[in-house]
Structures are given as structure tokens and as C-alpha cells.
Short mmCIF file of C-alpha atoms and ligand atoms in Angstrom, two decimals:
data_model
loop_
_atom_site.label_atom_id
_atom_site.label_comp_id
_atom_site.label_asym_id
_atom_site.label_seq_id
_atom_site.Cartn_x
_atom_site.Cartn_y
_atom_site.Cartn_z
CA UNK A 28 82.79 95.79 106.04
CA UNK A 29 85.68 96.96 103.93
CA UNK A 30 84.42 98.19 100.56
CA UNK A 31 86.59 97.78 97.36
CA UNK A 32 86.04 98.26 93.75
CA UNK A 33 86.74 95.44 91.20
CA UNK A 34 86.87 96.08 87.42
CA UNK A 35 85.04 93.00 86.02
CA UNK A 36 84.22 91.49 82.68
CA UNK A 37 81.23 89.36 81.47
CA UNK A 38 81.20 87.59 78.15
CA UNK A 39 78.04 86.42 76.32
CA UNK A 40 79.14 83.02 74.88
CA UNK A 41 76.25 82.65 72.39
CA UNK A 42 77.72 85.48 70.33
CA UNK A 43 81.31 84.24 70.27
CA UNK A 44 82.17 83.24 66.54
CA UNK A 45 85.66 82.01 67.35
CA UNK A 46 87.35 84.56 65.08
CA UNK A 47 90.24 84.93 67.45
CA UNK A 48 90.49 88.84 66.79
CA UNK A 49 90.56 89.32 70.54
CA UNK A 50 93.54 86.97 70.81
CA UNK A 51 95.46 88.62 67.90
CA UNK A 52 94.90 92.08 69.09
CA UNK A 53 96.04 91.20 72.55
CA UNK A 54 98.91 89.57 71.15
CA UNK A 55 99.90 92.61 69.03
CA UNK A 56 99.66 94.72 72.17
CA UNK A 57 101.23 92.82 74.81
CA UNK A 58 103.03 89.69 73.81
CA UNK A 59 104.58 90.34 70.48
CA UNK A 60 108.15 89.88 71.84
CA UNK A 61 111.00 87.43 72.06
CA UNK A 62 110.27 85.35 75.19
CA UNK A 63 106.32 85.31 74.75
CA UNK A 64 106.00 83.53 71.47
CA UNK A 65 103.72 80.84 73.10
CA UNK A 66 101.79 83.24 75.26
CA UNK A 67 98.33 84.26 74.65
CA UNK A 68 97.00 86.30 77.56
CA UNK A 69 93.77 86.17 75.78
CA UNK A 70 93.00 82.73 74.07
CA UNK A 71 89.85 81.31 72.55
CA UNK A 72 89.14 77.46 73.25
CA UNK A 73 86.69 75.21 71.32
CA UNK A 74 84.57 73.31 73.98
CA UNK A 75 84.20 70.54 74.52
CA UNK A 76 88.12 70.02 74.48
CA UNK A 77 91.09 70.12 76.58
CA UNK A 78 92.00 73.77 76.22
CA UNK A 79 95.43 75.82 76.48
CA UNK A 80 97.63 74.56 77.92
CA UNK A 81 96.34 70.93 77.59
CA UNK A 82 94.06 69.68 80.43
CA UNK A 83 94.35 73.01 82.35
CA UNK A 84 91.15 72.22 84.16
CA UNK A 85 92.39 69.02 85.54
CA UNK A 86 93.47 70.07 88.98
CA UNK A 87 94.28 66.61 90.10
CA UNK A 88 97.09 66.74 87.55
CA UNK A 89 98.10 70.51 87.91
CA UNK A 90 97.09 71.24 91.65
CA UNK A 91 95.95 74.70 90.84
CA UNK A 92 93.49 76.78 92.99
CA UNK A 93 92.32 76.30 96.58
CA UNK A 94 90.71 73.34 98.40
CA UNK A 95 89.42 72.84 101.89
CA UNK A 96 91.75 70.68 104.15
CA UNK A 97 90.48 68.02 106.61
CA UNK A 98 89.58 70.86 109.07
CA UNK A 99 87.56 72.92 106.61
CA UNK A 100 90.40 75.44 106.14
CA UNK A 101 91.19 77.05 102.79
CA UNK A 102 94.56 75.84 101.49
CA UNK A 103 96.44 76.05 98.20
CA UNK A 104 96.17 72.82 96.42
CA UNK A 105 99.95 73.27 95.37
CA UNK A 106 100.76 72.86 99.09
CA UNK A 107 101.95 74.96 101.96
CA UNK A 108 104.85 77.21 101.96
CA UNK A 109 107.42 74.43 102.94
CA UNK A 110 105.99 71.92 100.37
CA UNK A 111 106.13 74.67 97.59
CA UNK A 112 109.64 75.62 98.53
CA UNK A 113 110.76 71.96 98.42
CA UNK A 114 109.59 72.01 94.72
CA UNK A 115 111.62 75.11 93.71
CA UNK A 116 114.21 73.33 91.70
CA UNK A 117 112.03 70.39 90.47
CA UNK A 118 108.39 71.31 90.23
CA UNK A 119 106.22 68.36 88.81
CA UNK A 120 103.24 70.68 88.57
CA UNK A 121 104.39 72.91 85.79
CA UNK A 122 103.12 72.77 82.26
CA UNK A 123 106.08 72.23 79.70
CA UNK A 124 106.13 73.86 76.22
CA UNK A 125 104.56 70.59 74.84
CA UNK A 126 101.27 71.29 77.10
CA UNK A 127 101.11 74.86 75.49
CA UNK A 128 102.54 74.33 72.00
CA UNK A 129 105.74 74.95 70.25
CA UNK A 130 105.29 78.26 68.31
CA UNK A 131 106.40 78.01 64.47
CA UNK A 132 107.01 80.35 61.81
CA UNK A 133 107.40 79.60 58.05
CA UNK A 134 110.21 79.95 55.62
CA UNK A 135 108.28 82.33 53.39
CA UNK A 136 111.18 83.65 51.32
CA UNK A 137 111.04 80.52 49.41
CA UNK A 138 107.82 81.54 47.75
CA UNK A 139 109.52 84.51 46.20
CA UNK A 140 113.18 83.37 45.88
CA UNK A 141 112.70 79.91 44.45
CA UNK A 142 114.44 79.59 41.00
CA UNK A 143 112.39 79.33 37.83
CA UNK A 144 111.76 76.12 36.06
CA UNK A 145 110.97 73.97 39.07
CA UNK A 146 108.60 70.94 38.36
CA UNK A 147 106.95 71.27 41.80
CA UNK A 148 105.38 74.34 43.48
CA UNK A 149 107.71 75.70 46.24
CA UNK A 150 106.28 74.87 49.64
CA UNK A 151 107.15 77.14 52.83
CA UNK A 152 108.34 74.77 55.69
CA UNK A 153 107.63 75.46 59.38
CA UNK A 154 110.47 76.35 61.72
CA UNK A 155 110.38 76.44 65.50
CA UNK A 156 110.34 80.03 66.76
CA UNK A 157 112.09 78.73 69.83
CA UNK A 158 115.07 76.77 68.32
CA UNK A 159 115.08 77.87 64.76
CA UNK A 160 115.07 74.26 63.63
CA UNK A 161 112.57 72.66 61.04
CA UNK A 162 109.65 71.12 62.91
CA UNK A 163 106.42 69.59 62.16
CA UNK A 164 103.36 71.43 63.59
CA UNK A 165 101.35 69.01 65.96
CA UNK A 166 99.37 71.18 68.29
CA UNK A 167 98.31 74.84 68.71
CA UNK A 168 96.47 77.20 71.11
CA UNK A 169 93.16 76.07 69.71
CA UNK A 170 94.06 72.88 67.77
CA UNK A 171 90.56 71.50 68.64
CA UNK A 172 88.79 73.99 66.30
CA UNK A 173 90.14 71.79 63.55
CA UNK A 174 89.66 68.51 65.12
CA UNK A 175 85.93 68.77 65.37
CA UNK A 176 85.64 67.32 68.82
CA UNK A 177 88.67 64.99 68.59
CA UNK A 178 89.83 65.37 72.01
CA UNK A 179 86.25 65.42 73.52
CA UNK A 180 86.74 62.18 75.44
CA UNK A 181 89.70 63.84 77.38
CA UNK A 182 87.70 66.94 78.47
CA UNK A 183 87.71 66.80 82.47
CA UNK A 184 84.19 68.45 82.28
CA UNK A 185 82.82 65.46 80.29
CA UNK A 186 83.91 62.61 82.74
CA UNK A 187 81.41 59.88 82.27
CA UNK A 188 79.51 61.89 79.57
CA UNK A 189 81.70 61.87 76.65
CA UNK A 190 80.26 58.83 74.89
CA UNK A 191 76.84 59.97 75.36
CA UNK A 192 77.59 63.36 73.78
CA UNK A 193 79.26 61.68 70.84
CA UNK A 194 76.57 59.16 70.13
CA UNK A 195 73.53 61.32 71.04
CA UNK A 196 74.34 64.53 69.39
CA UNK A 197 76.63 63.45 66.60
CA UNK A 198 79.31 65.95 67.66
CA UNK A 199 76.95 69.06 67.01
CA UNK A 200 77.55 70.32 70.45
CA UNK A 201 80.32 72.84 70.46
CA UNK A 202 80.95 76.53 71.39
CA UNK A 203 83.87 78.87 72.00
CA UNK A 204 85.20 79.97 75.33
CA UNK A 205 87.31 83.07 75.20
CA UNK A 206 89.59 83.30 78.42
CA UNK A 207 91.85 85.85 80.03
CA UNK A 208 93.29 86.07 83.52
CA UNK A 209 90.27 86.19 86.01
CA UNK A 210 91.55 88.85 88.17
CA UNK A 211 90.32 86.80 91.14
CA UNK A 212 89.23 88.17 94.48
CA UNK A 213 91.09 85.44 96.13
CA UNK A 214 93.90 85.05 93.74
CA UNK A 215 95.93 81.77 94.20
CA UNK A 216 98.75 83.27 92.08
CA UNK A 217 99.28 86.14 94.63
CA UNK A 218 99.29 83.91 97.75
CA UNK A 219 101.66 81.30 96.10
CA UNK A 220 104.31 83.94 95.06
CA UNK A 221 107.30 83.64 97.53
CA UNK A 222 108.68 86.98 96.40
CA UNK A 223 105.58 89.18 96.91
CA UNK A 224 105.87 90.08 93.10
CA UNK A 225 102.31 89.23 92.30
CA UNK A 226 99.84 91.82 93.68
CA UNK A 227 96.10 92.86 93.42
CA UNK A 228 95.74 96.58 93.05
CA UNK A 229 93.84 98.27 95.67
CA UNK A 230 91.99 100.80 93.51
CA UNK A 231 90.41 98.45 90.84
CA UNK A 232 91.31 94.91 91.80
CA UNK A 233 93.75 94.29 88.72
CA UNK A 234 96.12 91.41 89.42
CA UNK A 235 99.77 92.34 88.16
CA UNK A 236 103.42 91.24 88.42
CA UNK A 237 106.18 93.46 89.50
CA UNK A 238 108.94 92.66 87.21
CA UNK A 239 111.63 93.89 89.62
CA UNK A 240 110.51 91.57 92.49
CA UNK A 241 109.80 88.55 90.31
CA UNK A 242 112.43 85.97 91.04
CA UNK A 243 111.12 83.41 88.37
CA UNK A 244 110.13 80.79 91.06
CA UNK A 245 107.10 80.03 88.85
CA UNK A 246 104.92 79.08 91.86
CA UNK A 247 102.25 81.41 90.36
CA UNK A 248 101.90 79.32 87.29
CA UNK A 249 101.24 76.11 89.28
CA UNK A 250 98.91 77.79 91.69
CA UNK A 251 96.72 79.41 89.04
CA UNK A 252 93.96 76.84 88.11
CA UNK A 253 93.18 78.75 84.88
CA UNK A 254 96.90 78.73 83.82
CA UNK A 255 96.97 82.34 83.08
CA UNK A 256 100.32 83.22 84.34
CA UNK A 257 103.16 82.54 81.94
CA UNK A 258 106.97 82.44 81.98
CA UNK A 259 108.94 84.92 79.56
CA UNK A 260 111.67 82.50 78.64
CA UNK A 261 113.92 85.46 77.59
CA UNK A 262 113.65 87.22 80.87
CA UNK A 263 112.83 84.17 83.19
CA UNK A 264 109.96 86.18 84.79
CA UNK A 265 106.23 85.76 85.15
CA UNK A 266 103.85 87.71 82.96
CA UNK A 267 100.18 87.87 82.65
CA UNK A 268 97.16 89.56 81.47
CA UNK A 269 97.26 93.18 82.67
CA UNK A 270 93.54 93.96 82.08
CA UNK A 271 95.00 96.58 79.90
CA UNK A 272 95.38 98.74 82.93
CA UNK A 273 96.79 101.93 81.11
CA UNK A 274 93.40 101.82 79.10
CA UNK A 275 91.41 101.23 81.99
CA UNK A 276 92.93 104.16 83.86
CA UNK A 277 91.94 106.31 81.05
CA UNK A 278 88.30 105.10 81.15
CA UNK A 279 88.79 102.83 77.99
CA UNK A 280 88.03 99.16 77.43
CA UNK A 281 90.53 96.59 77.14
CA UNK A 282 91.79 95.71 73.73
CA UNK A 283 90.14 92.37 73.50
CA UNK A 284 86.84 94.12 74.45
CA UNK A 285 87.38 96.97 72.10
CA UNK A 286 88.10 94.75 68.93
CA UNK A 287 85.62 91.93 69.83
CA UNK A 288 83.79 91.28 66.55
CA UNK A 289 80.88 89.61 68.37
CA UNK A 290 80.57 92.73 70.78
CA UNK A 291 79.98 90.14 73.40
CA UNK A 292 82.14 91.59 76.22
CA UNK A 293 81.04 93.71 78.90
CA UNK A 294 83.03 95.83 81.37
CA UNK A 295 82.18 97.61 84.52
CA UNK A 296 82.93 97.87 88.27
CA UNK A 297 81.47 95.98 91.17
CA UNK A 298 81.57 96.95 94.74
CA UNK A 299 82.67 93.95 97.05
CA UNK A 300 83.19 93.44 100.53
CA UNK A 301 86.76 92.56 101.17
CA UNK A 302 86.01 91.15 104.70
CA UNK A 303 83.46 88.53 103.13
CA UNK A 304 86.04 87.07 100.51
CA UNK A 305 87.58 84.52 102.65
CA UNK A 306 84.27 83.26 104.10
CA UNK A 307 82.85 83.01 100.58
CA UNK A 308 85.89 80.93 99.41
CA UNK A 309 85.37 78.46 102.33
CA UNK A 310 81.85 77.32 102.01
CA UNK A 311 80.90 73.84 100.91
CA UNK A 312 80.97 73.35 97.13
CA UNK A 313 77.03 73.48 96.63
CA UNK A 314 77.10 76.95 98.30
CA UNK A 315 80.03 78.47 96.30
CA UNK A 316 78.01 80.29 93.61
CA UNK A 317 75.50 82.01 95.99
CA UNK A 318 78.45 82.84 98.46
CA UNK A 319 80.41 84.37 95.63
CA UNK A 320 77.51 86.55 94.31
CA UNK A 321 76.83 87.46 97.90
CA UNK A 322 80.34 89.23 98.17
CA UNK A 323 79.01 91.79 95.78
CA UNK A 324 77.38 94.94 97.16
CA UNK A 325 74.33 96.58 95.84
CA UNK A 326 75.31 99.78 94.17
CA UNK A 327 71.75 101.32 94.53
CA UNK A 328 71.80 100.59 98.35
CA UNK A 329 72.42 104.16 99.98
CA UNK A 330 74.44 102.51 102.80
CA UNK A 331 76.78 100.97 100.22
CA UNK A 332 77.02 104.43 98.51
CA UNK A 333 77.77 106.04 101.89
CA UNK A 334 80.50 103.35 102.54
CA UNK A 335 82.11 103.95 99.28
CA UNK A 336 82.28 107.71 99.86
CA UNK A 337 83.65 107.11 103.24
CA UNK A 338 86.33 104.89 101.71
CA UNK A 339 87.32 107.79 99.39
CA UNK A 340 85.80 106.70 96.21
CA UNK A 341 84.51 109.70 94.09
CA UNK A 342 80.98 110.11 92.93
CA UNK A 343 82.02 109.06 89.33
CA UNK A 344 82.81 105.68 90.49
CA UNK A 345 79.46 105.50 92.58
CA UNK A 346 77.56 106.43 89.41
CA UNK A 347 79.53 103.97 87.25
CA UNK A 348 78.79 101.08 89.59
CA UNK A 349 75.03 101.83 89.27
CA UNK A 350 75.32 101.76 85.45
CA UNK A 351 77.55 98.75 85.44
CA UNK A 352 76.47 96.20 82.86
CA UNK A 353 78.27 93.55 84.82
CA UNK A 354 76.40 94.20 87.98
CA UNK A 355 73.09 93.83 85.78
CA UNK A 356 74.22 90.44 84.32
CA UNK A 357 75.58 88.90 87.36
CA UNK A 358 73.32 90.10 90.14
CA UNK A 359 70.15 91.68 88.67
CA UNK A 360 69.24 89.37 85.87
CA UNK A 361 71.48 86.55 87.37
CA UNK A 362 72.29 85.15 83.98
CA UNK A 363 76.15 85.35 84.13
CA UNK A 364 78.09 82.73 85.98
CA UNK A 365 81.85 82.25 87.07
CA UNK A 366 84.19 79.91 85.31
CA UNK A 367 84.92 77.03 87.65
CA UNK A 368 83.71 78.51 91.04
CA UNK A 369 84.98 75.28 92.60
CA UNK A 370 88.47 76.57 92.28
CA UNK A 371 87.70 79.07 95.04
CA UNK A 372 89.57 81.95 93.64
CA UNK A 373 86.50 84.04 93.17
CA UNK A 374 87.17 84.80 89.53
CA UNK A 375 85.94 88.14 88.15
CA UNK A 376 85.36 87.36 84.62
CA UNK A 377 81.79 85.86 84.41
CA UNK A 378 80.10 84.14 81.41
CA UNK A 379 76.43 84.13 80.04
CA UNK A 380 76.34 80.45 79.12
CA UNK A 381 75.57 79.58 75.54
CA UNK A 382 71.95 78.59 74.53
CA UNK A 383 73.24 77.20 71.32
CA UNK A 384 74.12 73.76 72.55
CA UNK A 385 70.68 73.35 73.80
CA UNK A 386 69.16 74.56 70.48
CA UNK A 387 71.63 72.07 68.70
CA UNK A 388 70.38 69.26 71.00
CA UNK A 389 66.82 70.29 70.50
CA UNK A 390 67.31 70.15 66.65
CA UNK A 391 69.04 66.79 66.82
CA UNK A 392 66.05 65.45 68.93
CA UNK A 393 63.60 66.64 66.41
CA UNK A 394 62.15 69.46 68.61
CA UNK A 395 61.06 72.87 67.34
CA UNK A 396 63.65 75.40 68.56
CA UNK A 397 61.29 78.27 67.92
CA UNK A 398 58.73 76.89 70.52
CA UNK A 399 59.29 77.93 74.02
CA UNK A 400 57.63 74.79 75.59
CA UNK A 401 59.79 72.46 73.34
CA UNK A 402 62.89 74.35 74.59
CA UNK A 403 61.87 74.27 78.24
CA UNK A 404 61.36 70.55 77.91
CA UNK A 405 64.68 70.18 76.17
CA UNK A 406 66.35 71.91 79.05
CA UNK A 407 64.58 69.73 81.29
CA UNK A 408 65.01 66.39 79.57
CA UNK A 409 68.32 66.53 77.52
CA UNK A 410 70.74 66.77 80.37
CA UNK A 411 73.91 66.48 78.58
CA UNK A 412 74.60 70.16 77.50
CA UNK A 413 73.21 71.38 80.90
CA UNK A 414 75.45 68.99 82.70
CA UNK A 415 78.43 70.07 80.74
CA UNK A 416 77.75 73.96 81.20
CA UNK A 417 77.07 73.06 84.85
CA UNK A 418 80.44 71.46 85.18
CA UNK A 419 82.10 74.63 83.64
CA UNK A 420 80.13 77.31 85.35
CA UNK A 421 78.14 76.16 88.51
CA UNK A 422 80.31 73.61 90.25
CA UNK A 423 77.87 70.95 88.79
CA UNK A 424 74.57 72.46 89.80
CA UNK A 425 72.37 71.57 86.86
CA UNK A 426 69.37 73.39 88.35
CA UNK A 427 71.16 76.85 88.34
CA UNK A 428 72.62 76.29 84.89
CA UNK A 429 69.22 74.96 83.53
CA UNK A 430 67.70 78.11 85.25
CA UNK A 431 69.90 80.47 83.24
CA UNK A 432 69.29 78.75 80.05
CA UNK A 433 65.37 78.93 80.57
CA UNK A 434 65.74 82.67 81.17
CA UNK A 435 67.74 82.95 77.93
CA UNK A 436 65.08 80.57 76.06
CA UNK A 437 62.19 82.59 77.43
CA UNK A 438 63.70 85.96 76.48
CA UNK A 439 64.34 84.75 72.70
CA UNK A 440 60.75 83.30 72.53
CA UNK A 441 59.27 86.34 74.21
CA UNK A 442 60.85 88.79 71.88
CA UNK A 443 60.03 86.60 68.91
CA UNK A 444 56.47 86.61 69.63
CA UNK A 445 56.44 90.36 70.24
CA UNK A 446 58.37 91.19 67.23
CA UNK A 447 56.85 89.04 64.64
CA UNK A 448 53.40 88.31 65.89
CA UNK A 449 52.79 91.41 67.96
CA UNK A 450 51.73 89.26 71.00
CA UNK A 451 52.87 89.44 74.48
CA UNK A 452 53.49 85.95 75.99
CA UNK A 453 52.98 86.43 79.76
CA UNK A 454 53.29 82.75 80.37
CA UNK A 455 57.00 82.88 79.50
CA UNK A 456 57.65 85.69 81.97
CA UNK A 457 55.75 83.78 84.74
CA UNK A 458 57.93 80.66 83.99
CA UNK A 459 61.17 82.59 84.63
CA UNK A 460 59.93 85.15 87.35
CA UNK A 461 60.72 88.22 85.41
CA UNK A 462 58.68 91.33 84.29
CA UNK A 463 58.33 92.50 80.71
CA UNK A 464 60.52 95.50 81.37
CA UNK A 465 63.28 93.35 82.77
CA UNK A 466 63.29 91.01 79.93
CA UNK A 467 63.27 93.85 77.38
CA UNK A 468 66.14 95.57 79.25
CA UNK A 469 68.11 92.22 79.29
CA UNK A 470 67.41 91.76 75.71
CA UNK A 471 68.59 95.09 74.96
CA UNK A 472 71.92 94.75 76.86
CA UNK A 473 72.61 91.18 75.42
CA UNK A 474 71.76 91.93 71.81
CA UNK A 475 71.88 95.59 70.80
CA UNK A 476 73.69 97.53 73.60
CA UNK A 477 75.75 100.40 72.37
CA UNK A 478 79.51 100.99 73.18
CA UNK A 479 78.90 103.11 76.20
CA UNK A 480 76.36 100.66 77.58
CA UNK A 481 78.80 97.69 77.14
CA UNK A 482 81.79 99.46 78.58
CA UNK A 483 81.29 101.59 81.86
CA UNK A 484 84.62 102.41 83.23
CA UNK A 485 85.29 105.44 85.35
CA UNK A 486 88.78 106.89 84.65
CA UNK A 487 91.19 106.67 87.45
CA UNK A 488 90.24 109.02 90.15
CA UNK A 489 92.43 112.15 91.00
CA UNK A 490 93.75 110.74 94.17
CA UNK A 491 94.69 107.39 92.49
CA UNK A 492 95.91 108.93 89.34
CA UNK A 493 98.48 111.11 91.51
CA UNK A 494 99.51 107.91 93.38
CA UNK A 495 99.94 106.27 89.91
CA UNK A 496 102.16 109.22 88.80
CA UNK A 497 104.16 109.13 92.01
CA UNK A 498 105.20 105.52 90.92
CA UNK A 499 107.49 107.22 88.39
CA UNK A 500 108.00 106.93 84.55
CA UNK A 501 105.40 105.51 82.12
CA UNK A 502 103.43 102.60 83.43
CA UNK A 503 104.29 100.76 80.13
CA UNK A 504 108.10 100.84 80.94
CA UNK A 505 109.71 97.87 82.14
CA UNK A 506 112.53 95.40 81.27
CA UNK A 507 111.55 92.80 78.72
CA UNK A 508 108.69 94.83 77.00
CA UNK A 509 105.58 96.84 77.55
CA UNK A 510 103.56 96.88 80.80
CA UNK A 511 103.81 94.59 83.63
CA UNK A 512 104.40 97.46 86.00
CA UNK A 513 108.23 97.32 85.90
CA UNK A 514 109.90 99.30 88.53
CA UNK A 515 107.78 100.54 91.10
CA UNK A 516 106.61 98.94 94.32
CA UNK A 517 102.96 97.45 94.22
CA UNK A 518 100.20 99.94 95.11
CA UNK A 519 99.05 97.56 97.83
CA UNK A 520 98.87 93.85 98.49
CA UNK A 521 95.24 93.62 99.45
CA UNK A 522 94.87 89.85 99.45
CA UNK A 523 95.66 87.77 102.31
CA UNK A 524 98.30 85.01 102.51
CA UNK A 525 97.43 81.65 104.17
S1 SF4 B 630 93.20 83.65 87.00
FE1 SF4 B 630 94.53 85.43 87.18
S2 SF4 B 630 94.30 86.33 89.25
FE2 SF4 B 630 93.31 84.25 89.28
S3 SF4 B 630 94.79 82.74 90.14
FE3 SF4 B 630 95.00 82.91 87.79
S4 SF4 B 630 96.69 84.50 87.36
FE4 SF4 B 630 95.78 84.81 89.43
S1 SF4 B 631 86.86 88.79 68.97
FE1 SF4 B 631 84.97 88.34 70.12
S2 SF4 B 631 83.86 86.92 68.67
FE2 SF4 B 631 85.92 86.85 67.98
S3 SF4 B 631 86.86 85.09 69.17
FE3 SF4 B 631 87.32 86.99 70.42
S4 SF4 B 631 85.42 86.96 71.95
FE4 SF4 B 631 84.96 85.62 70.05
#
């Protein structure tokens, strides 16, 4: 066993109001520069929908992530080294600016400089931020928010279901999906990079780009199935979410977490066994979720704690792992799920799926969304939201997705009965196999957890901090803008190549 620490995130989707504060504060911090106008390290999508860039989940089209070859071996969907090199000068698997959107700005001066006496109100016209030419705005990073389900029939997660969703639920079924880089345990971007510029930090698992090594081959963009590596068109180099590593090193949450209006993001560390990663990524599709959970090590297990000590991790990290809200949501309560585990990258941003589509469906079917039995039956009977959520979070396993929704529905009904009627509904607990203490602790974490319960991040430990200092200069320095680890060599490349 090789024990490693990973800084990970969980988002509770029922609490996302789609305000985009996270996206805007991230942009102000990291991509408010020439060359990154179209780039959103954090974006928020409306689901069902085709996302940003368009259709990014369609791996038949973009060839992102990993797959098993005919002999059951893990291979990049974008092809082997030679196949990828053959596409260096004409790569058909790269999104164009039309797949993202053409960023625009407005001629605002006209509003204050227009001459008096006009018969019409002056109107500010949009201009392309890339070419400076007038343009008409036809798409954006979350255009679907305004379309009200207009692209539903193109969502790859709804293959075969789109008509049913439209007709049965009158388009009431929607929720928001905030996304950042997944800082995967088995990152396709790192394996695809021919220059060794993409790397996964040994001390906390954050995936970064070394700007000095990047040669702009863009293999990482094709290989990432979440399309979370971008090209800075001014420098020609790759950039991506940094998990706000300077803040994490200081024990602070990422900007998107700090500013999240819904307080739905949780940050903590997980211990995992690096030797188990490849095997977990190679199991048959129906075993992927359990295999990915199985890579994480129990922070309360004395043998794991001893292994962490022997590997040089300080006591502060061992304690932080025990208090990690991410461990609780993923492995203790088992209500957080990975986004598209079938991509086999072992993503490290997990999601508590939203109960709201089921409640919407219950309402549309005339069921009582305050009655636990009705909600349980809704989850069992009304397959469409469950099938959709399963397509996003469990590689299609509706039993697992339904089981998580049952827990959330039971928690809601249990706390309602206890708070409003003063009764304890034991039958609800029996139905989900949890104790009253567990349900109350889960409720507390999901509903009212304070700042230091949501973010449990040990500051970079002394040894690591010294190593980081040795890298020289401020870690925010670098050609082309802040961050991105410009200059120094990678701390370590801890991920295997095929
Ligand atoms: S989500 Fe992030 S770490 Fe995972 S493959 Fe994409 S860019 Fe790499
Ligand atoms: S700030 Fe929070 S609530 Fe608002 S869109 Fe982002 S994740 Fe959702």
C-alpha cells in the first residue's frame, strides 16, 4: 500500500441556486486576463442540457477519458502515443471556440456619449472580445439557463428519455451542476501530455500545468473527458483550475467554496492507496463506483494512521482526515457520488445528487411531497429523474442513485416529523439502514454546518512548505498571468503513464 492524501470536494446539488457567484469570483481571481476570455475554470450548467463546451459528455464525439481495450486493458480513448502524435497538427477531437462560445463585450460609451435630441434610445451593441468586430450573441457558458430545456433532446444523458421527460413532466425537471476540474486520481490529461507539463502533486493530489514545459500540443484538452483544460490563446499554453493551491497551502478554502452563496461546497482530505488506483479504474462498468470508493482508506483505522505517519504525514493531516466532511459524505453516509465514473479517471469532486427533480416529479404526478411513503414510491415508480441522475453519477446504476435519494428523502421526512410534530419516525430509519444519530449528523452537515465543519484543510506541512519554498519565487508568478506554477519543475509526477 502506498498511502497518499488528496484534497477533495463534495457539492450538495439541492442547494445550488445557479447564481454563478462561484464562476465570477473564480474568473476574477484566475482568468480575468487576455487569452482566457472564454475560459471558466468554474462553470455552472443547467441540466438537462448540453453544457460547456457543447456536448462535452459525448465521448463518442470528443474521445475523452479512458476505456478498456479488447484485452481489458486501460487505454486512453484518444488513442495510444503514436495515434495522438499523428494528430498533432490536425486534431479532430478538439472543441473550437464555437463549441465554447465567443466572448463579447458591449459598446457602453454610447450610453453616455450619444448626442442629445435622438428620437430613439441609444443601444449598446455587442463586440467580440476576440476580434473586436460587431457580433450577434448566439451562445454562452450557460445559455440553457435562458432556454428552459431547449437543448434537452441533445443531452447525452437523456438518450431515449428526452421525449418522456418533456411530455411527462412539462419541463419542470431541472437543476444546476457547478463544475471545476476533478483533480482526478487517474487523470487522462496527465497521461496524454507529451511534454510532461501536466502533473499531479504528490502532497495533496492537485493537478497543475507547468507553464515552462507546456508546448501547446493540446492533447490534454482532448483527453480530459470533462473538458476542464483550456488553451490560453495569447500564450498558446494549457491552463486549468488550480484548486486555488496557494489558498489550500495556507489552510483556506478555494475561492469558489469561500464565496458560494448556497454554502453547498465541502472540502477535506481523503487518504487513498495509490497502488489500488489502476485496478479500480479497470473493473467492469457496473463495479466502477464501488471500486472507486474502495480506493479510499478509513482515516479512523489505526493501521491507516500508522501508514500515514510512516509516509511522513504530520498529525495535523491525520486529524484533518478524521474530521473530513468529504469522507463523511462519500464513505460514511454514502450519499455523495462521482460525476461520470465511467470515464475511469477517478474524479475527486463528488456530488450529493439533487432530490428536487424527484420532488418536482412527485408534485407533477399529484403525490404528496411531504409524505415519506409517497416520496419512496415516487423514487421507485417515476424512473426518469432517477435514470437521468444515474446516467450522471453512477454509470447508469439506478438502484444506487435511487438509494441515495431514499436516504435524502427519509432524512427530510424524519427531521420534519421530529421538528414539527415532535415524533420520531423509526420506520424511516429502518428503510435506509441508518441510526437516528447518523441521520441527525448528516442533516447537520448538509443543512446547517458552519464554516469550519464544511472546510477542513490542514495547512501545507513544514516539510512540504520548505519544498515549495525551494521551488523559488512566488507560486503565483508565471508567464501569462497568476498561478499555474510557472517556472519550477513539478513536485512529482505520481500518476502512471500507459
Ligand atoms: S478533470 Fe482535471 S484532472 Fe481530470 S482529466 Fe480533466 S483536467 Fe485532468
Ligand atoms: S455560488 Fe454556490 S449556489 Fe451560486 S451557482 Fe455557484 S455553486 Fe451554485
